[in-house]
Coordinates of C-alpha atoms in Angstrom, one line a residue:
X1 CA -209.1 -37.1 -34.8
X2 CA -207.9 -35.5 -31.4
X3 CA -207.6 -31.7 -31.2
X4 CA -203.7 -32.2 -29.5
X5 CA -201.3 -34.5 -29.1
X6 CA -201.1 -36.7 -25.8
X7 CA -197.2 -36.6 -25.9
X8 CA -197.6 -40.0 -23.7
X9 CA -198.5 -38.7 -20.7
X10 CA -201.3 -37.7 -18.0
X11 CA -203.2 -34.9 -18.5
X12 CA -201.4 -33.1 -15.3
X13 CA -198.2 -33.7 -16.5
X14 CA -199.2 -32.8 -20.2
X15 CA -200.3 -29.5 -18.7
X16 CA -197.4 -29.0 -16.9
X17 CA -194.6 -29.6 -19.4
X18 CA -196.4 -27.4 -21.9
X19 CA -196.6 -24.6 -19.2
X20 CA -192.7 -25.3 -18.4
X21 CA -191.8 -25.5 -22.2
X22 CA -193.2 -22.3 -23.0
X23 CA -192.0 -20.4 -20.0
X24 CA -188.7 -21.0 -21.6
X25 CA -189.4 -20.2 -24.7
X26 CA -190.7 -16.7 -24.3
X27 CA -187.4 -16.4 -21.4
X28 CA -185.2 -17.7 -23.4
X29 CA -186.3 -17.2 -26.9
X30 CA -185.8 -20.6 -28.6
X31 CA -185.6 -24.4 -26.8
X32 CA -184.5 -27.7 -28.6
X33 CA -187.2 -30.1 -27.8
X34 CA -188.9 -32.8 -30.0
X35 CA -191.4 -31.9 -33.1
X36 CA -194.4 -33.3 -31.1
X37 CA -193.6 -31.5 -28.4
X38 CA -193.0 -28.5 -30.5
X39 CA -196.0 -28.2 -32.3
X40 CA -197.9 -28.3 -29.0
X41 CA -195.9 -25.5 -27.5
X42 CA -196.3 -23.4 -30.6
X43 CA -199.9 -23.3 -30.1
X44 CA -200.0 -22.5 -26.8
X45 CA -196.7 -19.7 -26.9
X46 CA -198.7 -17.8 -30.2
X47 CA -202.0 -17.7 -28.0
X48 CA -200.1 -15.8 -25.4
X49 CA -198.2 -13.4 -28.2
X50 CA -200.9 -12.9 -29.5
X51 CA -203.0 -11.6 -26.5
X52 CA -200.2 -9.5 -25.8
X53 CA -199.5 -7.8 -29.4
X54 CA -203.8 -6.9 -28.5
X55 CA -204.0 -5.5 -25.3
X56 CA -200.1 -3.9 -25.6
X57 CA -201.4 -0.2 -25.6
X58 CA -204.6 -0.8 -23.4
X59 CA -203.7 0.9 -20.0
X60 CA -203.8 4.7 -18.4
X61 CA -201.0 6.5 -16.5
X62 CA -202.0 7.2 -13.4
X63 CA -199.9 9.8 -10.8
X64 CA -200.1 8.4 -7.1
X65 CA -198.3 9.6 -3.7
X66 CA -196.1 6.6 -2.4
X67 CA -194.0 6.9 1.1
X68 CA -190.3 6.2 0.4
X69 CA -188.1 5.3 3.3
X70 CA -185.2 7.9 2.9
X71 CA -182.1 6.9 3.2
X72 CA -179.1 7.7 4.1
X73 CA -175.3 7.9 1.8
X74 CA -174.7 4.6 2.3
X75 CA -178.0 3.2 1.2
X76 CA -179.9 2.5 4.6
X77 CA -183.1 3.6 6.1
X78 CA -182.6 7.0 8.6
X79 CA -184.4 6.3 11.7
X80 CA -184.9 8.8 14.3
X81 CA -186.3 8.0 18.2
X82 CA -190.0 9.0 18.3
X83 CA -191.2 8.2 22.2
X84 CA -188.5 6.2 23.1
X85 CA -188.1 3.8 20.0
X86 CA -186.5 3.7 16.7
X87 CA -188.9 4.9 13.6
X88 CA -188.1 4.9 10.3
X89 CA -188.8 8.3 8.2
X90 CA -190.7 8.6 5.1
X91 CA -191.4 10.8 2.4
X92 CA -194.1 10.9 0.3
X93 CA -193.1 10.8 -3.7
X94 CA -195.1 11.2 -6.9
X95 CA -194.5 8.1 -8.9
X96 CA -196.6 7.5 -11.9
X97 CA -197.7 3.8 -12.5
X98 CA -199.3 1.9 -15.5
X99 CA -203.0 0.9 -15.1
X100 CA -204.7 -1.7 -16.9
X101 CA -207.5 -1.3 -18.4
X102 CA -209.6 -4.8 -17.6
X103 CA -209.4 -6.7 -20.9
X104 CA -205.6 -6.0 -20.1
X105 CA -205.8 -7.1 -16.6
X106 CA -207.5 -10.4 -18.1
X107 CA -205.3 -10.7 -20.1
X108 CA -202.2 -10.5 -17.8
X109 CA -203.9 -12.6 -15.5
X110 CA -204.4 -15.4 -18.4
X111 CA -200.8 -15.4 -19.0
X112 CA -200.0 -15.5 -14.9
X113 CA -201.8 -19.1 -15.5
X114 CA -199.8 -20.7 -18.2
X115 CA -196.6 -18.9 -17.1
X116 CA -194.4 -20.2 -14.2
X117 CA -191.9 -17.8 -12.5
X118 CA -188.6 -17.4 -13.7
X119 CA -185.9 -16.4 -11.6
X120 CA -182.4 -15.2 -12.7
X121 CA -179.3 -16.0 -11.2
X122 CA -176.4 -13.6 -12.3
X123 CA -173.1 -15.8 -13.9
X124 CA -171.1 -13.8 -11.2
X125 CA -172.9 -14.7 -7.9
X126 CA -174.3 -18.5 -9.0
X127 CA -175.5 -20.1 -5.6
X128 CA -175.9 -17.3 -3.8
X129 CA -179.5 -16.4 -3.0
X130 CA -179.9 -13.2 -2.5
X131 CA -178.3 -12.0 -5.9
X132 CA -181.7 -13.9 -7.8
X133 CA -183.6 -11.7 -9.4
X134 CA -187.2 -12.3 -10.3
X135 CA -188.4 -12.1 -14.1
X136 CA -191.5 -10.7 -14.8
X137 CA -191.9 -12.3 -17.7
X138 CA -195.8 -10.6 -18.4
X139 CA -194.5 -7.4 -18.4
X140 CA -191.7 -8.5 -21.0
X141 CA -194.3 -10.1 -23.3
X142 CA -196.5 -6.7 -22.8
X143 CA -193.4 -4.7 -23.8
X144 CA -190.7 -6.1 -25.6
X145 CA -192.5 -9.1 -27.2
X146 CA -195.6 -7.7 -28.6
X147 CA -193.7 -4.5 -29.7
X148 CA -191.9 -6.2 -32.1
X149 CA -194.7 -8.2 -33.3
X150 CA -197.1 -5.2 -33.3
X151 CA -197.6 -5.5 -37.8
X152 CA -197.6 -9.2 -37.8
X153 CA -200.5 -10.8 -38.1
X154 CA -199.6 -14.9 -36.7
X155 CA -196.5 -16.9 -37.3
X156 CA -194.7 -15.6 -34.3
X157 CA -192.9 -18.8 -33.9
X158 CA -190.4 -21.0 -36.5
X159 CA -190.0 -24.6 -36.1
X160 CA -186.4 -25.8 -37.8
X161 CA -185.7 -29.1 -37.9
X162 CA -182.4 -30.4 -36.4
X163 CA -181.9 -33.9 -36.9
X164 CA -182.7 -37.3 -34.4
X165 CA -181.8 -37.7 -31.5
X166 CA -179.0 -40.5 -30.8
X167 CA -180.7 -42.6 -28.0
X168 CA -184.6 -43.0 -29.3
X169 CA -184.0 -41.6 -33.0
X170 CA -186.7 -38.8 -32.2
X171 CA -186.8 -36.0 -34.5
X172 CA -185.5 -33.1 -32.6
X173 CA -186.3 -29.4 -33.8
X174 CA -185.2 -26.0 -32.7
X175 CA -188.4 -23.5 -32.2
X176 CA -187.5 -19.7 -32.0
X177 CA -189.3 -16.9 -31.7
X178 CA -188.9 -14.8 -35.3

């Protein structure tokens, strides 16, 4: 018996749907897709909940000095001539940062290779470039995802079926996060 389903495909595009199926999952939090399919992505999305709900408290606070461009009432950079040219001016700041601990850091960095980026266009400004924002969807498995699964122990996922589908009478199911 074979440890996953082929789905009908290579192994390259397998890998690839699964990795695009489950980025929209945890974006999103559910997707209508078929029960083979589902049952694939299932294993793959409570893998990655799962490291998270682990390593969710396993980094240090660190304080470092950064240099901040300062800017000016309307939101640009002050420049001042130094020797002729235009320079920029910066101050330093205290900012404190989160630093992973390296099983967190591992961790993360597992995600990074299932995950693809996700980039979210505002409703407002659709087809405009610059308003995109990236998701860092990591971070939002490290903090909003694995707090809210912090006391469960599995089962982060629910698999309802919805009914077949009218052109190839496959069974289509809805999988949610809980």
């Amino acid at each position: 018996m074979a440890k996953y389903r082929k789905l009908g495909r290579t192994s390259s595009q397998r890998k690839a749907l699964i990795r695009n199926q489950v980025t929209a999952l945890l974006h999103n939090g559910k997707i209508v897709t078929t029960e083979a399919k589902a049952k694939e992505i299932r294993k793959v999305a409570e893998g990655l909940i799962a490291m998270a709900v682990r390593e969710k408290d396993n980094f240090e606070e660190v304080t470092v000095k950064a240099k901040v461009a300062r800017k000016d009432k309307d939101g640009k950079r002050v420049k001042e001539v130094v020797d002729g040219k235009k320079v920029t001016v910066y101050d330093e700041v205290d900012k404190t940062i989160k630093k992973d601990m390296p099983s967190r850091l591992h961790a993360r960095r597992e995600m990074l290779k299932v995950l693809y980026p996700v980039k979210e266009v505002p409703a407002a400004a659709a087809g405009k470039k610059r308003n995109t924002k990236d998701v860092d969807l990591v971070d939002k498995l490290f903090s909003d995802v694995a707090s809210k699964y912090a006391d469960r122990n599995g089962g982060y996922t629910r698999i309802v079926k919805i009914g077949q589908r009218k052109g190839d009478a496959a069974m289509e199911v809805l999988i949610e996060l809980v």
